[in-house]
GROMACS .gro file of C-alpha atoms in nm:
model
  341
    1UNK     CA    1  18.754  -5.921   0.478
    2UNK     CA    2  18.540  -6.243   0.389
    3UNK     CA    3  18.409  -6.060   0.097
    4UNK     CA    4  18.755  -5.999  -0.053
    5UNK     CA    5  18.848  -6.354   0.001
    6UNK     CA    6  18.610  -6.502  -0.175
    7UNK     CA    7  18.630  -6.255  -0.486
    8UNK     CA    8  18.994  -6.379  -0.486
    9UNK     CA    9  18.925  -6.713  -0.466
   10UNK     CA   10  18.652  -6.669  -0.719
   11UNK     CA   11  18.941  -6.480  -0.973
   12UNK     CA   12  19.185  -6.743  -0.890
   13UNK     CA   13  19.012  -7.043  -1.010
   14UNK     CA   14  18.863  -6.855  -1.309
   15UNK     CA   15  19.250  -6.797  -1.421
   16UNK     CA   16  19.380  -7.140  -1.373
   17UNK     CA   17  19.293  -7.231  -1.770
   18UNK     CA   18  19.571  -6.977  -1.832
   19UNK     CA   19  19.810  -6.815  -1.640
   20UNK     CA   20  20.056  -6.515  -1.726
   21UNK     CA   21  20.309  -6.610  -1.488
   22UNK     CA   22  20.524  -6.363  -1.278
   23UNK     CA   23  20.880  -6.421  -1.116
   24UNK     CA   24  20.906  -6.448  -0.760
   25UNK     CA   25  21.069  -6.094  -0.630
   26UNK     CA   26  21.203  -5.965  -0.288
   27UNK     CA   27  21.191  -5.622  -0.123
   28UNK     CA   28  21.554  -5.665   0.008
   29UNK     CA   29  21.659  -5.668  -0.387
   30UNK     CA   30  22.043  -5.667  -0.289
   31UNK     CA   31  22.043  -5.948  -0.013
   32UNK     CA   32  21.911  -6.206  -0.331
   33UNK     CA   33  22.162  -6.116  -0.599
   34UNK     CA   34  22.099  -6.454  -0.804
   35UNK     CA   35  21.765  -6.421  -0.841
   36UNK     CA   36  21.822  -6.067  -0.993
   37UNK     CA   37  22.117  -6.154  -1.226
   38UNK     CA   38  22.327  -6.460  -1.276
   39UNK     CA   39  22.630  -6.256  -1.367
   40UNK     CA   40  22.645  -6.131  -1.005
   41UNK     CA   41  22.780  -6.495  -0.876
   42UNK     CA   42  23.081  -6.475  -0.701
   43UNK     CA   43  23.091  -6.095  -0.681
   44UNK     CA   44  23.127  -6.055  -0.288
   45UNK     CA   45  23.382  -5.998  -0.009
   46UNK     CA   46  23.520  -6.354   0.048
   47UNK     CA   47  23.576  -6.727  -0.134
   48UNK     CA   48  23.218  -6.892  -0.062
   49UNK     CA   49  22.872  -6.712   0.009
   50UNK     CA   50  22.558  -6.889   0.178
   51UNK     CA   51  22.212  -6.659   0.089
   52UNK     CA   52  21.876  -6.732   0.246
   53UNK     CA   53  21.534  -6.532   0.200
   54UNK     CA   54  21.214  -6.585   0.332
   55UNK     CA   55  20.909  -6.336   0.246
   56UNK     CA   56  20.550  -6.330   0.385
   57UNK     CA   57  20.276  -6.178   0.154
   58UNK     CA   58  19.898  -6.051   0.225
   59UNK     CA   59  19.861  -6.274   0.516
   60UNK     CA   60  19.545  -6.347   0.690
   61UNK     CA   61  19.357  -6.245   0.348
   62UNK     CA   62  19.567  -6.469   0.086
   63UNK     CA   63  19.857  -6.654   0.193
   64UNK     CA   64  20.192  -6.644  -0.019
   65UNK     CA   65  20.523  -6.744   0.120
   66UNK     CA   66  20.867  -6.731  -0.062
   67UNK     CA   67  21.188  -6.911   0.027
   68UNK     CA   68  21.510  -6.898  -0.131
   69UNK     CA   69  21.871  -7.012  -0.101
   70UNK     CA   70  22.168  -6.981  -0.273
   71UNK     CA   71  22.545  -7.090  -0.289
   72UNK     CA   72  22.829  -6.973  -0.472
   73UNK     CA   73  23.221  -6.965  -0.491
   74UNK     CA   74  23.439  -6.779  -0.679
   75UNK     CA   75  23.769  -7.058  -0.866
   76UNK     CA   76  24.093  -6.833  -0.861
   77UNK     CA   77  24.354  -6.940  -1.125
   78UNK     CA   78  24.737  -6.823  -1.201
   79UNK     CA   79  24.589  -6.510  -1.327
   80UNK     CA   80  24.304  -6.428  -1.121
   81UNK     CA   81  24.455  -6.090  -1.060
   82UNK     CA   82  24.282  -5.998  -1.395
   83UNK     CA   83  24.034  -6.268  -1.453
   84UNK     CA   84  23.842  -6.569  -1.231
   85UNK     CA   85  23.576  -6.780  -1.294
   86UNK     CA   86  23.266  -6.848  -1.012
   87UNK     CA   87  23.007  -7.098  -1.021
   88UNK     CA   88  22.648  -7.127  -0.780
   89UNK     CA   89  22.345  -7.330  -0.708
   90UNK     CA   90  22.006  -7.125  -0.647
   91UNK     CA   91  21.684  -7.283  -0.498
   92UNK     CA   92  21.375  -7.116  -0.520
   93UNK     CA   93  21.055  -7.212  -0.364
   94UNK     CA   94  20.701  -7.055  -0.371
   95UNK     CA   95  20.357  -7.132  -0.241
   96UNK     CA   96  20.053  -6.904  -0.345
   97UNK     CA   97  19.715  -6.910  -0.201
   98UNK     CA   98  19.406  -7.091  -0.160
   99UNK     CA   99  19.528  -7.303  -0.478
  100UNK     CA  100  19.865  -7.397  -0.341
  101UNK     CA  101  19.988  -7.256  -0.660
  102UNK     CA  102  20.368  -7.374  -0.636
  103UNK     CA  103  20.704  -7.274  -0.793
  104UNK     CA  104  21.016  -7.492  -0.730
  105UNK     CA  105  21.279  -7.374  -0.912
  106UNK     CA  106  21.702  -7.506  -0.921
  107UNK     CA  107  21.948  -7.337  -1.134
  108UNK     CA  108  22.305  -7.384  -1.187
  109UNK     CA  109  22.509  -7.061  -1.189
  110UNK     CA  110  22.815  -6.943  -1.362
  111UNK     CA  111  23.027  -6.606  -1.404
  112UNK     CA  112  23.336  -6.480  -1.578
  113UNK     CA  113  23.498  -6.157  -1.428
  114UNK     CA  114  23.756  -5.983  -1.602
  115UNK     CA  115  23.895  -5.679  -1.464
  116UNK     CA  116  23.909  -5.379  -1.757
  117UNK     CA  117  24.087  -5.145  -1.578
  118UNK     CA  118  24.202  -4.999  -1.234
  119UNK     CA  119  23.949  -5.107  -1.007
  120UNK     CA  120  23.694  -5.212  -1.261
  121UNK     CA  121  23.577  -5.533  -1.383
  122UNK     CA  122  23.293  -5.643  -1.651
  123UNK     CA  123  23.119  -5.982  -1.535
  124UNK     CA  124  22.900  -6.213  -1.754
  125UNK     CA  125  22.698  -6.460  -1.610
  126UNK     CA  126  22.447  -6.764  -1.696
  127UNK     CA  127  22.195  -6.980  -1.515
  128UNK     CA  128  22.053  -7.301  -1.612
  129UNK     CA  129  21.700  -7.368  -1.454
  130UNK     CA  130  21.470  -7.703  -1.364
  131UNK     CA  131  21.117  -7.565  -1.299
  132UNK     CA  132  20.810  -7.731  -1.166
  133UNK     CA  133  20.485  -7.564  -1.153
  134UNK     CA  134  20.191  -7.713  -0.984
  135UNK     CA  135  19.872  -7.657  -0.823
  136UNK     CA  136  19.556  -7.790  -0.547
  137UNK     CA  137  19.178  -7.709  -0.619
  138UNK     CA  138  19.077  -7.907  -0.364
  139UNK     CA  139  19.008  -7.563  -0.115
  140UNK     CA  140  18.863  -7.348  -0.411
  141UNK     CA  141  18.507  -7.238  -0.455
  142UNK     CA  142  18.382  -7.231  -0.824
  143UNK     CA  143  18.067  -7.131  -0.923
  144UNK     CA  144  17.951  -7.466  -1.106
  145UNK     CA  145  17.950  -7.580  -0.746
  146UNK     CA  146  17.659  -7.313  -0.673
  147UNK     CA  147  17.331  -7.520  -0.544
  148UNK     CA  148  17.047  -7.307  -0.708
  149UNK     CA  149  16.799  -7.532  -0.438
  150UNK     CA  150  16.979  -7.394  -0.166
  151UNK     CA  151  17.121  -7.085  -0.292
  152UNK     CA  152  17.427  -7.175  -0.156
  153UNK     CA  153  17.790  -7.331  -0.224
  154UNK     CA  154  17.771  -7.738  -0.218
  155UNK     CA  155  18.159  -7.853  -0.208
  156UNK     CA  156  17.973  -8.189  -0.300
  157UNK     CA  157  17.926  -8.076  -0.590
  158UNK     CA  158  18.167  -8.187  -0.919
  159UNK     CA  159  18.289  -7.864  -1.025
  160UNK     CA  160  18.415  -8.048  -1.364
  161UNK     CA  161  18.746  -7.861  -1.341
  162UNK     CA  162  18.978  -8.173  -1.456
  163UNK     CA  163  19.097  -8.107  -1.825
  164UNK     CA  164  19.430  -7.996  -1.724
  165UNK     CA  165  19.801  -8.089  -1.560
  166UNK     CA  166  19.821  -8.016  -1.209
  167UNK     CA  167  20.191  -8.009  -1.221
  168UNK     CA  168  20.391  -7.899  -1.493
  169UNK     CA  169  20.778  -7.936  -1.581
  170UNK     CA  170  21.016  -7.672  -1.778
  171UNK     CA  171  21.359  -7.619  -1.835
  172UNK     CA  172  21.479  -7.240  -1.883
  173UNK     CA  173  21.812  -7.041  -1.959
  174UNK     CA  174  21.883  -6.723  -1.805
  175UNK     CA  175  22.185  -6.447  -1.889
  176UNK     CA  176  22.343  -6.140  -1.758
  177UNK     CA  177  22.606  -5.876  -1.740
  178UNK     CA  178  22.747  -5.706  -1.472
  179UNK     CA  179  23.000  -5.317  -1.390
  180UNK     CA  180  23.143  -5.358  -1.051
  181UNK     CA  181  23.401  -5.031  -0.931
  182UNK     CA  182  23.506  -5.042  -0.626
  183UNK     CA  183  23.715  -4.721  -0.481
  184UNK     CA  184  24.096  -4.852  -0.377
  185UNK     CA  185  24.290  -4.711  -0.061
  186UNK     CA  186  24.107  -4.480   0.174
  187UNK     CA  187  23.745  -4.488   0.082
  188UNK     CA  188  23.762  -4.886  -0.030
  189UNK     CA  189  23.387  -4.892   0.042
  190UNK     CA  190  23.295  -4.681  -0.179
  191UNK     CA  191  23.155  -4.913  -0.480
  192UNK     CA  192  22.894  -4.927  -0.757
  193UNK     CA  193  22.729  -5.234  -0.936
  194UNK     CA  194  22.542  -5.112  -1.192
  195UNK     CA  195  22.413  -5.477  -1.460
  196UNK     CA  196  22.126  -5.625  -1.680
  197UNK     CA  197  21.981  -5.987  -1.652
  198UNK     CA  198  21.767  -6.162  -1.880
  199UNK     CA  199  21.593  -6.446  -1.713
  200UNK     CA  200  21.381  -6.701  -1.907
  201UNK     CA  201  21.528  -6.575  -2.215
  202UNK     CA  202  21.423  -6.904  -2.389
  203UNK     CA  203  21.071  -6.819  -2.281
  204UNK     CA  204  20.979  -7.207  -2.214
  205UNK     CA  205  20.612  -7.353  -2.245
  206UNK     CA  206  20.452  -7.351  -1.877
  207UNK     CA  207  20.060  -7.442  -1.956
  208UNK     CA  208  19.867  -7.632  -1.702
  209UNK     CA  209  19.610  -7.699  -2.050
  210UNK     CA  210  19.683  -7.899  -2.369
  211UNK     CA  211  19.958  -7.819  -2.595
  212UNK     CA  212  19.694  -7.618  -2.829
  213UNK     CA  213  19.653  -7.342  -2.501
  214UNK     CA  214  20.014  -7.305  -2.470
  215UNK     CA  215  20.135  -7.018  -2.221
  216UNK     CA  216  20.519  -6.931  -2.277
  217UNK     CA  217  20.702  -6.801  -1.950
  218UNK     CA  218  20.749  -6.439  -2.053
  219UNK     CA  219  21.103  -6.321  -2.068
  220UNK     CA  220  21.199  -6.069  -1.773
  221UNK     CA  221  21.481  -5.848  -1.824
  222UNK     CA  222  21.630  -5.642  -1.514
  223UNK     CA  223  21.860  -5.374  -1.447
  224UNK     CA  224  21.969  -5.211  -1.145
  225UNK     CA  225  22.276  -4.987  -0.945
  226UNK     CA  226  22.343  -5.058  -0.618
  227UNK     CA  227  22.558  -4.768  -0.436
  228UNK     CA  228  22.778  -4.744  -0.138
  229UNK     CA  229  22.924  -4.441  -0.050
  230UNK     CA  230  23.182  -4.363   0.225
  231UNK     CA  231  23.141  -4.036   0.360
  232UNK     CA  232  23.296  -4.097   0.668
  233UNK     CA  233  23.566  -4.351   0.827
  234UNK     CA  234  23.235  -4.521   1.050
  235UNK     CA  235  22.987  -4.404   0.816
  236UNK     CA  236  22.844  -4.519   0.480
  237UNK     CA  237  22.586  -4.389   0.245
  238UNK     CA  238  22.368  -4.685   0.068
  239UNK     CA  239  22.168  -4.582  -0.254
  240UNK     CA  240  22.015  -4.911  -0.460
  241UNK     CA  241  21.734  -4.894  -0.803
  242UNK     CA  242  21.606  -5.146  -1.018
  243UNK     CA  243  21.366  -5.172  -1.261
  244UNK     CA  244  21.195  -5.538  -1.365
  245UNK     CA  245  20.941  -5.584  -1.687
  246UNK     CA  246  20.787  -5.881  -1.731
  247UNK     CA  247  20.510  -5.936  -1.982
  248UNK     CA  248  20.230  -5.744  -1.883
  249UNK     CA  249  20.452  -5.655  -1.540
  250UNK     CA  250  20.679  -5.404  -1.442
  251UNK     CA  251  20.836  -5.299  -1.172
  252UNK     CA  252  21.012  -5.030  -1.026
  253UNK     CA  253  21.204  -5.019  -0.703
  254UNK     CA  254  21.410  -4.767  -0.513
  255UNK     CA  255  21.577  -4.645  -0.170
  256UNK     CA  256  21.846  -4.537   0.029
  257UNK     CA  257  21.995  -4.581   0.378
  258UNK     CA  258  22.263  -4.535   0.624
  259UNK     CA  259  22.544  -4.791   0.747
  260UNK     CA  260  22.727  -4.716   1.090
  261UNK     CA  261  22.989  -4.886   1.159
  262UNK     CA  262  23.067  -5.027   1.551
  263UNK     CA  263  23.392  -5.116   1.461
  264UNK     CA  264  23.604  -5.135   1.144
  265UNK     CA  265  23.857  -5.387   1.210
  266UNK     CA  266  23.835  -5.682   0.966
  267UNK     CA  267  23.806  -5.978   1.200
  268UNK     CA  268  23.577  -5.793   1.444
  269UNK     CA  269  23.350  -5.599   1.234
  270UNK     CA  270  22.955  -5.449   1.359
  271UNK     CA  271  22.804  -5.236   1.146
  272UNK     CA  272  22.392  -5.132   1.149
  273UNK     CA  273  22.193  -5.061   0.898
  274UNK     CA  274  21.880  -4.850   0.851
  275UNK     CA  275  21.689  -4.823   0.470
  276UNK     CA  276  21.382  -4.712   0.330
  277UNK     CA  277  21.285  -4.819   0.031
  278UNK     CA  278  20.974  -4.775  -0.202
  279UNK     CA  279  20.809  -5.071  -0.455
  280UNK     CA  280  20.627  -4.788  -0.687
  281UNK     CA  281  20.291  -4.790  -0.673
  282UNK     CA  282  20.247  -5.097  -0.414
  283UNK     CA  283  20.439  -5.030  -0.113
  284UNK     CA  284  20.700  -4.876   0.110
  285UNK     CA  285  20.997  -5.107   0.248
  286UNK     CA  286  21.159  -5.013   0.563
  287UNK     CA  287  21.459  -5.185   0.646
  288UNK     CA  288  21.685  -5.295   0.944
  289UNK     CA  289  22.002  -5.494   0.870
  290UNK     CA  290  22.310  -5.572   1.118
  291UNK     CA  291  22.664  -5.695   0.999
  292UNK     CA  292  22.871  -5.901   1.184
  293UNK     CA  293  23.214  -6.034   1.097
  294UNK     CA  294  23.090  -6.235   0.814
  295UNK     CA  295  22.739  -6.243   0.866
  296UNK     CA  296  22.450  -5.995   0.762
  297UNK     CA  297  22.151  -6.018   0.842
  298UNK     CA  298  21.822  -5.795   0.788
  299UNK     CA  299  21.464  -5.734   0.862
  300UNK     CA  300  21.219  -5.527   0.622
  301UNK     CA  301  20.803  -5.510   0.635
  302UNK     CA  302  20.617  -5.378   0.319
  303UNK     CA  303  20.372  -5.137   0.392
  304UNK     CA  304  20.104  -5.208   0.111
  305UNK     CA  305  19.990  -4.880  -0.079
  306UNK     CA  306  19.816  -5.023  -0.381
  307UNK     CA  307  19.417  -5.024  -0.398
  308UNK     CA  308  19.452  -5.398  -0.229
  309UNK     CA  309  19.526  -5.213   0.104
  310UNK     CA  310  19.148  -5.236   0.145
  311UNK     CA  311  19.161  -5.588   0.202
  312UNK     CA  312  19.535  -5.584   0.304
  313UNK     CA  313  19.467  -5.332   0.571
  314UNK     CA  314  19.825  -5.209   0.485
  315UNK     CA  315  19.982  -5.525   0.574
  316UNK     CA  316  20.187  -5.624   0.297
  317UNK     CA  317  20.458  -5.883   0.484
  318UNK     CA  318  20.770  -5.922   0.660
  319UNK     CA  319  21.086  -6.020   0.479
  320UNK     CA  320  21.379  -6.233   0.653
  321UNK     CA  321  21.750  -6.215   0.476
  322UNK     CA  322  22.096  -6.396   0.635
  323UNK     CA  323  22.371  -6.372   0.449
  324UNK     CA  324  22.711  -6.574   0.604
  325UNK     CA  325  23.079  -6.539   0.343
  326UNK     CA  326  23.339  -6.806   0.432
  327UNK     CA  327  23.677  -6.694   0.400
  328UNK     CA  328  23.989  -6.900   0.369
  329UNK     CA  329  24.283  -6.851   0.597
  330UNK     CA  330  24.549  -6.808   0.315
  331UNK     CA  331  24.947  -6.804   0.314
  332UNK     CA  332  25.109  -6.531   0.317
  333UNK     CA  333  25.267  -6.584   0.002
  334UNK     CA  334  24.922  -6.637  -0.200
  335UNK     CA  335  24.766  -6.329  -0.402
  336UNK     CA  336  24.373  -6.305  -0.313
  337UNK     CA  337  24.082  -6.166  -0.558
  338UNK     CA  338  24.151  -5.776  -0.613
  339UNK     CA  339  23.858  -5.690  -0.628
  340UNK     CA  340  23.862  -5.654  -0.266
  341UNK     CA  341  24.208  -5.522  -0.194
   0.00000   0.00000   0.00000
């Protein structure tokens, strides 16, 4: 265990001259919709949405914790029974290792649905991004710190790492587009989301070095299809894919599940859910969610798989999601988003 700490330590600080960034990225892929693509804001059963995720990685061996939140709202007009505009605010926060290597990350979201025919509507989305990257040597080994007297590590000693920015600023533009169907009448929970996003699109400069080692953010690109089916009046089939690249990354992720529902009624709705779901080549995802009049809440653990399960000993992480809509009492007179109906 010591053994593999130290060789990741060791890799660590030899990488910090450049660094081919990766995106944050959650197991529960449909409980952080922002995150995947902007032009899923506002596409949800209600008028305002509050999302929080929290994700624990490799820990005793190398610490990384994830948070994020997000807000949005959909802004109905005279027409919104073929067209409304939504708006969000997404916080990201990320803490990596021995280094401290940290993300911070707030975008501004926005979304234009327009429904194309019975029951479907085309969404296009946007997200404008502050970014701050920064890092914390102060716990790393490096081998310039090697005592050859003593044969052994001297944290005394300079290790002359210093011709860098510990903390680094960008500002990045992300896009996407977005099918949502949604069965009417009987089955109305039957529904498919199947979209694209394009995150970083402007790749920004993110070096830590001077501007003549500049590292560009590398552009990722999603897509994905998130399925429910309803094969019964209590019971729902849940099928979800997606497939990330980014730079030298990529990433593909799939599953399935069951939904039961307690009780149907739209004020007092309970409904359980039970997934399994598979990062390829890394790990396997299972996952517990409950619903709850308008929250939903759920509970996954990766099960590492990749050749780091020596020093993982399996244990990829847990993963926290809550998810709580706010819906507005409305007159009886008013029309509401028909998306839902």
């Amino acid at each position: 265990m010591k053994a593999v700490k130290i060789l990741l330590i060791i890799a660590v600080s030899l990488s910090l001259s450049k660094i081919s960034a990766q995106d944050i990225h959650f197991s529960q892929i449909g409980y952080s919709p922002l995150n995947l693509n902007p032009a899923l804001t506002g596409i949800f059963e209600g008028d305002m949405r509050l999302t929080m995720n929290y994700r624990q990685q490799w820990n005793p061996i190398v610490n990384y914790e994830t948070f994020s939140g997000a807000f949005d709202m959909s802004f109905y007009n005279d027409e919104y029974q073929k067209q409304f505009f939504s708006g969000g605010l997404l916080f990201n926060y990320d803490v990596a290792g021995d280094s401290r290597l940290t993300l911070a990350n707030l975008g501004l979201t926005g979304s234009y649905t327009h429904r194309i025919g019975r029951a479907h509507y085309l969404s296009i989305g946007g997200m404008a991004a502050y970014n701050n990257r920064s890092f914390d040597i102060s716990d790393l080994t490096f081998i310039s710190q090697y005592d050859t007297e003593t044969q052994t590590h001297n944290s005394n000693i300079d290790p002359n790492e210093d011709a860098y920015n510990a903390s680094v600023s960008l500002f990045d533009v992300s896009a996407g587009i977005n099918w949502h169907y949604r069965v009417p009448k009987r089955k109305k929970r039957t529904s498919f989301d199947l979209g694209l996003g394009l995150m970083h699109f402007n790749e920004p400069e993110q070096a830590f070095l001077s501007e003549n080692d500049m590292e560009k953010l590398p552009l990722r690109w999603s897509t994905y299809l998130f399925t429910t089916l309803q094969i019964h009046d209590n019971i729902d089939i849940l099928l979800q894919g997606s497939f990330q690249d980014q730079g030298p990354h990529r990433e593909l992720f799939y599953g399935g599940g069951v939904q039961l529902h307690l009780n149907t009624d739209y004020d007092e709705e309970v409904a359980l859910q039970l997934a399994f779901n598979r990062r390829a080549k890394d790990a396997w995802s299972p996952m517990f969610g409950v619903r709850y009049r308008m929250w939903k809440a759920a509970l996954s653990y990766d099960l590492n798989t990749s050749p780091f399960k020596i020093g993982t000993n399996r244990r990829g992480g847990p993963e926290l999601s809550v998810i709580y809509i706010f819906t507005k009492v409305k007159p009886m007179e008013a029309k509401i988003c028909p998306i839902y109906l």
